[in-house]
mmCIF file of C-alpha atoms in Angstrom:
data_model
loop_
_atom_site.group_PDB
_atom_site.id
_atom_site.type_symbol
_atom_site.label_atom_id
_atom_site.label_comp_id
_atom_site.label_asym_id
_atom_site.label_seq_id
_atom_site.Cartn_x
_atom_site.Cartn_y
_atom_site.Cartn_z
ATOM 1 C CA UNK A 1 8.460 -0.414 47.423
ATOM 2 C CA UNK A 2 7.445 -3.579 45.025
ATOM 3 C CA UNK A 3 9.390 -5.802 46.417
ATOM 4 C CA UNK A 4 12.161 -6.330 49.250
ATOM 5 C CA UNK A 5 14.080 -9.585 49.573
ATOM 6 C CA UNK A 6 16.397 -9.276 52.433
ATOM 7 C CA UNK A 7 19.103 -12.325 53.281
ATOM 8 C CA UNK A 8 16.552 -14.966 52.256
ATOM 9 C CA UNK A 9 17.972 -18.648 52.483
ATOM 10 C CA UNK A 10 15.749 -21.673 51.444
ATOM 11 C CA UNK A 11 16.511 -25.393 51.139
ATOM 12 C CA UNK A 12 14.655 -28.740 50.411
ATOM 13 C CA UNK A 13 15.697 -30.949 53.106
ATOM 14 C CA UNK A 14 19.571 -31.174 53.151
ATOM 15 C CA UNK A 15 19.955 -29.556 49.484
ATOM 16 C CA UNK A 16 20.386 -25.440 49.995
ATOM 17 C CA UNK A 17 18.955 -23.999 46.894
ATOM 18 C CA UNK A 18 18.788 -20.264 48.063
ATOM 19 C CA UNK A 19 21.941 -18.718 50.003
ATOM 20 C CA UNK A 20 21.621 -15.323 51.836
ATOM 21 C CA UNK A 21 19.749 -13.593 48.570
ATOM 22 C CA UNK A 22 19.020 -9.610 49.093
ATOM 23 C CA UNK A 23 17.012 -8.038 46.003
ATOM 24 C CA UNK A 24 15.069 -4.736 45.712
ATOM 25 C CA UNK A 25 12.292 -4.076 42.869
ATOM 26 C CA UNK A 26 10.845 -0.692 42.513
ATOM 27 C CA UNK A 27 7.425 -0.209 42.346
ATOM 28 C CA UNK A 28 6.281 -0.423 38.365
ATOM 29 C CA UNK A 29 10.037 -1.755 37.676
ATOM 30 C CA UNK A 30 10.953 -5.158 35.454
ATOM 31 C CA UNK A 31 13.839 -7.195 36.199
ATOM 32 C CA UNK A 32 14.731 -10.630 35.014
ATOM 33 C CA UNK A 33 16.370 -13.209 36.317
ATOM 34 C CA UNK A 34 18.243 -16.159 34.087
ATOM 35 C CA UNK A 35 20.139 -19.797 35.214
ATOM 36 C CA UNK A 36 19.887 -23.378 34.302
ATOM 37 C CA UNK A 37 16.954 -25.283 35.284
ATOM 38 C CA UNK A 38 16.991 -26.518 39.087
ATOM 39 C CA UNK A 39 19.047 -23.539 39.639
ATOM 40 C CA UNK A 40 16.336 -22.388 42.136
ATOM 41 C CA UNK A 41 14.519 -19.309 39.811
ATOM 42 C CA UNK A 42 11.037 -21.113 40.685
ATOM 43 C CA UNK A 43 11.711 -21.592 43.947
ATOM 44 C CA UNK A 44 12.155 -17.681 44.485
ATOM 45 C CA UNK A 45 9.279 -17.190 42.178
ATOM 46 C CA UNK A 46 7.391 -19.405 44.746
ATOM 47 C CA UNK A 47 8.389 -17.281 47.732
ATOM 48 C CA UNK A 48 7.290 -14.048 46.003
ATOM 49 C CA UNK A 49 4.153 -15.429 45.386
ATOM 50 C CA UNK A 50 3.558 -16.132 49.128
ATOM 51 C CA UNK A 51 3.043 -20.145 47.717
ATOM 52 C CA UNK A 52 6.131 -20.700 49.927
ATOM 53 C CA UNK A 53 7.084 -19.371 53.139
ATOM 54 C CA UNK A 54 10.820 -18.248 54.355
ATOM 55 C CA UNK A 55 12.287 -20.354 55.938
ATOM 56 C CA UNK A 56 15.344 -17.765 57.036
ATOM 57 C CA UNK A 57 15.225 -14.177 55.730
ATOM 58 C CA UNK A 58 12.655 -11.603 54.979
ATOM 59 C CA UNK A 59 10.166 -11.241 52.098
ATOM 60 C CA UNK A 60 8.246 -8.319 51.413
ATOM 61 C CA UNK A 61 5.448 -7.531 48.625
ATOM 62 C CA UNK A 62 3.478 -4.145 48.087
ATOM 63 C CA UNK A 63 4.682 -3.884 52.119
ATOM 64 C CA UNK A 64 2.947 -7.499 52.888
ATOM 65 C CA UNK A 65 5.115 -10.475 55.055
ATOM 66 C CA UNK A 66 2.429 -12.899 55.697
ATOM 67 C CA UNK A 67 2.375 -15.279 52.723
ATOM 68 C CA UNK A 68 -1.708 -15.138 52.549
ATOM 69 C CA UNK A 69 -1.507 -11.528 51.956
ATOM 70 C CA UNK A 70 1.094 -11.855 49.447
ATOM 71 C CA UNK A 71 -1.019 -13.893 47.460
ATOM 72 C CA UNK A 72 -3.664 -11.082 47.205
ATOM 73 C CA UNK A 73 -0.428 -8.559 45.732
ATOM 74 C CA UNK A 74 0.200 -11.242 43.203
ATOM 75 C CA UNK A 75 -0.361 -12.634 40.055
ATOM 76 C CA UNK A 76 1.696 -15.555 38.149
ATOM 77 C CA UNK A 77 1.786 -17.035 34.663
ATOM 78 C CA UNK A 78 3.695 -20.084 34.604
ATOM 79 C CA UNK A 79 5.269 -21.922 31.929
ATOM 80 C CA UNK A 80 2.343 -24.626 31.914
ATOM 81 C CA UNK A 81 -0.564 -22.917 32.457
ATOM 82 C CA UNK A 82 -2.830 -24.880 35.520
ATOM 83 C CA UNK A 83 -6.253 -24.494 34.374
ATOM 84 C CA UNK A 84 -8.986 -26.272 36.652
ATOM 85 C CA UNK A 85 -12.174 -28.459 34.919
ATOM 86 C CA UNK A 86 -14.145 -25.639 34.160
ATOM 87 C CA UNK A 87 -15.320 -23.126 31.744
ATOM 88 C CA UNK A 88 -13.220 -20.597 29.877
ATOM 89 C CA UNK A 89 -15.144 -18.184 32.449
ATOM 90 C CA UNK A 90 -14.276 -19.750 35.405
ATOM 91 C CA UNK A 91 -10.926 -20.263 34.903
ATOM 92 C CA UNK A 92 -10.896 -16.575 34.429
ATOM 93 C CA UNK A 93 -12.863 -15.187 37.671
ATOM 94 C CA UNK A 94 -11.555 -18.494 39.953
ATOM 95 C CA UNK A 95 -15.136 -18.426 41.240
ATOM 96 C CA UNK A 96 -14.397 -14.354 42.566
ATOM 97 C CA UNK A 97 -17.743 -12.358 41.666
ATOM 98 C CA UNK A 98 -16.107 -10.647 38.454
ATOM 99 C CA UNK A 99 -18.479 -7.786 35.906
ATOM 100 C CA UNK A 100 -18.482 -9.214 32.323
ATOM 101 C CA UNK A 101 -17.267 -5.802 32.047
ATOM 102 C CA UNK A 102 -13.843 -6.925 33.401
ATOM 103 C CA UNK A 103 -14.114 -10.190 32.015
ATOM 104 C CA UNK A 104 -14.241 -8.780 28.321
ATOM 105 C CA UNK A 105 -11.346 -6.765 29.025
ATOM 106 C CA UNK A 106 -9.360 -9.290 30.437
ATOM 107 C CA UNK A 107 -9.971 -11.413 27.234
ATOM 108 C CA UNK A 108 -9.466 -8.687 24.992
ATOM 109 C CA UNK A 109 -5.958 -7.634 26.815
ATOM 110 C CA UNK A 110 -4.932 -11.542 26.292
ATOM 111 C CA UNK A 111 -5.875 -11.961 22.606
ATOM 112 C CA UNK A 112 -8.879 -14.556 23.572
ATOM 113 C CA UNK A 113 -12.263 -12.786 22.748
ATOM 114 C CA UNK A 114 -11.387 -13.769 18.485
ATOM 115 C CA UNK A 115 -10.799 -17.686 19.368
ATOM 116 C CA UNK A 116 -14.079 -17.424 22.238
ATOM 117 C CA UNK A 117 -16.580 -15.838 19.266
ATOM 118 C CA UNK A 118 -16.020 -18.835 17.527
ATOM 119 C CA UNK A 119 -16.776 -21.171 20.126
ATOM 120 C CA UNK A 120 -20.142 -22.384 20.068
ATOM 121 C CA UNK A 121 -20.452 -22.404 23.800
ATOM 122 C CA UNK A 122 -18.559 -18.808 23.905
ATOM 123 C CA UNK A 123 -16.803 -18.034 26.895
ATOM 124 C CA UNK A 124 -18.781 -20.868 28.944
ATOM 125 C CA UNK A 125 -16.529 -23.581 26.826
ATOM 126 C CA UNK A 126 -15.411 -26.435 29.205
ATOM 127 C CA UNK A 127 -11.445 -26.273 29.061
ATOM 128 C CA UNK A 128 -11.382 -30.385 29.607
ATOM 129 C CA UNK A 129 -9.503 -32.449 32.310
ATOM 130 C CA UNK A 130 -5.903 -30.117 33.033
ATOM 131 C CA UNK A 131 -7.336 -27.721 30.210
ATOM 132 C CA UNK A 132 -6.778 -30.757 28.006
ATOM 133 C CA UNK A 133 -9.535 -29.623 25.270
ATOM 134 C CA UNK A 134 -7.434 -26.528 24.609
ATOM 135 C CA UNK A 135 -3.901 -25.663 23.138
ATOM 136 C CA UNK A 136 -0.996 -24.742 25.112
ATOM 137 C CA UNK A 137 -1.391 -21.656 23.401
ATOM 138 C CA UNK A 138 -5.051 -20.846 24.232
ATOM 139 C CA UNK A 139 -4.631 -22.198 27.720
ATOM 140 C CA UNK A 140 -1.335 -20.073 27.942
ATOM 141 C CA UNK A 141 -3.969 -16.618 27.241
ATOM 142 C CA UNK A 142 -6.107 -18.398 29.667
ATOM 143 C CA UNK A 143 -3.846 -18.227 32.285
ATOM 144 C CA UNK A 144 -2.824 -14.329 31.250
ATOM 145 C CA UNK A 145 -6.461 -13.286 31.529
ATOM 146 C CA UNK A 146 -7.222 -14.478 34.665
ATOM 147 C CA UNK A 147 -3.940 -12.686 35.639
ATOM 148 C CA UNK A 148 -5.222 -9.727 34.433
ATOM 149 C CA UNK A 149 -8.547 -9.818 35.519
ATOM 150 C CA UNK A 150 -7.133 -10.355 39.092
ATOM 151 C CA UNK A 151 -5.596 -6.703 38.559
ATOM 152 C CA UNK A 152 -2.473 -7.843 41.152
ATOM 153 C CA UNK A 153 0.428 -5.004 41.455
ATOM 154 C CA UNK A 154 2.673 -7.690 41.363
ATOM 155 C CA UNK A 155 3.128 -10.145 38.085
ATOM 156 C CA UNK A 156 5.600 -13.032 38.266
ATOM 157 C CA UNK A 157 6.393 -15.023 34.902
ATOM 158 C CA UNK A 158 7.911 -18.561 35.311
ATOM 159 C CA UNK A 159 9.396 -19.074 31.748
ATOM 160 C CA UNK A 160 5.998 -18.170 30.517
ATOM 161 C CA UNK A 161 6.788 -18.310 26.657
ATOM 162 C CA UNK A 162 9.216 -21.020 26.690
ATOM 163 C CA UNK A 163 6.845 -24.221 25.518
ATOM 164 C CA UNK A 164 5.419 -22.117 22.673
ATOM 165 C CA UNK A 165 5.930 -22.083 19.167
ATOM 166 C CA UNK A 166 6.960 -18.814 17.213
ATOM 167 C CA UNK A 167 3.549 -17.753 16.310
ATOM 168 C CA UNK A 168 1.309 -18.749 19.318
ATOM 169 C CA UNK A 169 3.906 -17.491 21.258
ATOM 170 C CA UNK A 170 3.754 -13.743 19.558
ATOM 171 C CA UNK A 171 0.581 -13.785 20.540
ATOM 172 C CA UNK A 172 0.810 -14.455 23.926
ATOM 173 C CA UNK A 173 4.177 -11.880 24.302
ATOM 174 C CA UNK A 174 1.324 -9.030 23.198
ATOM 175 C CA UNK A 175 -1.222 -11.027 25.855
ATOM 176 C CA UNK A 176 1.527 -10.350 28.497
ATOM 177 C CA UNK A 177 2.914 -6.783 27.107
ATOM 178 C CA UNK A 178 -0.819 -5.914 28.354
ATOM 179 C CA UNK A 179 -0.789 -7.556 31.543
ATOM 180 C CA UNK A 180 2.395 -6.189 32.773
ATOM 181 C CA UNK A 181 1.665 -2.898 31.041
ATOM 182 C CA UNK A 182 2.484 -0.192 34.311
ATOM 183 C CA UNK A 183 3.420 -3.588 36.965
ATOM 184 C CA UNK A 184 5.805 -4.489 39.269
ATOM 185 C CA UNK A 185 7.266 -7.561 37.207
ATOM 186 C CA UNK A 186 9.843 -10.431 37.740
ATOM 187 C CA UNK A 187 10.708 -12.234 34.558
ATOM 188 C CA UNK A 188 12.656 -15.798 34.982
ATOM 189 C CA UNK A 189 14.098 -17.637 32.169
ATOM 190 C CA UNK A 190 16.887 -19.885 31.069
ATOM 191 C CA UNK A 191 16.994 -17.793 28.048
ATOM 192 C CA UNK A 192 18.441 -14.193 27.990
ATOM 193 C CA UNK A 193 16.965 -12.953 24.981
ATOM 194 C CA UNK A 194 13.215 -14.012 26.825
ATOM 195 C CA UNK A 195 14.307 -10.977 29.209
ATOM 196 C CA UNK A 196 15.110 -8.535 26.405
ATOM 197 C CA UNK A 197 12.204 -6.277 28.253
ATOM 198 C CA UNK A 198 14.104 -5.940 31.552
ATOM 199 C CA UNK A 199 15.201 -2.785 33.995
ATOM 200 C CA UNK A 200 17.634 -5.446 35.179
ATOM 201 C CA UNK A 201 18.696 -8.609 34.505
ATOM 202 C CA UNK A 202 20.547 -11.400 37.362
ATOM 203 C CA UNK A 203 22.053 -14.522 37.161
ATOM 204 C CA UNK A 204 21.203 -16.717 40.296
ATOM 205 C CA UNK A 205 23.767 -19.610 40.360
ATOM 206 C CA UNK A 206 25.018 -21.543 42.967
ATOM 207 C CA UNK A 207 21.794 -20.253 45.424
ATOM 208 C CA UNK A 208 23.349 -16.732 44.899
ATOM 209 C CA UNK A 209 22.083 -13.708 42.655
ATOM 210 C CA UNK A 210 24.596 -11.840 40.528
ATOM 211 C CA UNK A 211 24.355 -8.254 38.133
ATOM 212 C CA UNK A 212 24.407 -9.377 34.605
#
């Protein structure tokens, strides 16, 4: 099993955002889930990726419960990529002893090794303060490789093309066709046509998921 959600309620405070939600994802499935913004779809995303704990309910990854060993299931590409003050390389390998080996093939697999040959510091380029000496593009690809090269079972995407324009954003849609190539995946948006790709697609409104 990928992943098993079972009567999971979570709230901030006094505001509910999450009311009694069960969902099952097969192992190498792709579902989606679509709602307005501050409907809650990070929030879940953020529980799958053992960032938050339960608060009531059960949530299961890859047959992990304890949030730290979610975190080693999972990998997540958000819609504003965090990249630390560091190299392109580091970024990549977050400091975890990594072959070049798997480093090329994580750039290759997220359209970056083109843009990197034609740095003059290569792959050891400093990505500036909040990966400010970098498009949102490039640091977008950024974000995919290290995704990649992390090799997860599990890949969450938090409206991961949505700040892109049309043609940096083809690019990284064939950067993520790579990563999720064979992956458990869940895909939220606040567009439907970003979730064309699904198995399944939900609407979660009102703290509650529905079929679409």
């Amino acid at each position: 099993m990928g992943i098993r959600v079972e009567n999971l309620s979570f709230a901030y405070g006094e505001r509910q955002v999450l009311c009694d939600i069960n969902l099952t994802v097969e192992t190498g499935e792709s579902i989606g889930i679509i709602g307005v913004s501050g409907c809650g779809k990070s929030t879940l995303l953020k529980l799958l990726a053992g960032l938050y704990s339960a608060q009531n309910g059960i949530v299961e990854v890859e047959g992990a419960r304890n949030p730290k060993d979610i975190r080693k299931r999972v990998a997540m590409v958000m819609q504003n990529a965090l990249l630390f003050p560091a190299s392109i390389k580091d970024n990549i390998t977050c400091g975890h002893p990594m072959s070049d080996e798997v480093i090329k093939q994580a750039c290759d697999a997220a359209q970056l090794s083109d843009w990197i040959a034609t740095l003059p510091d290569g792959i050891d380029t400093f990505v500036g303060e909040r990966g400010g000496k970098v498009s949102g593009g490039q640091a977008q690809r950024i974000a995919i490789a290290r995704a990649i090269a992390k090799g997860a079972p599990v890949v969450l995407l938090d409206e991961a093309t949505s700040a892109l324009d049309r043609d940096t954003s083809n690019a990284v849609l064939s950067a993520l066709e790579n990563l999720t190539k064979g992956k458990t995946v869940v895909s939220v948006s606040h567009r439907l046509e970003a979730l064309a790709g699904c198995n399944r697609i939900y609407r979660l409104e009102g703290g509650k998921l529905y079929s679409v």
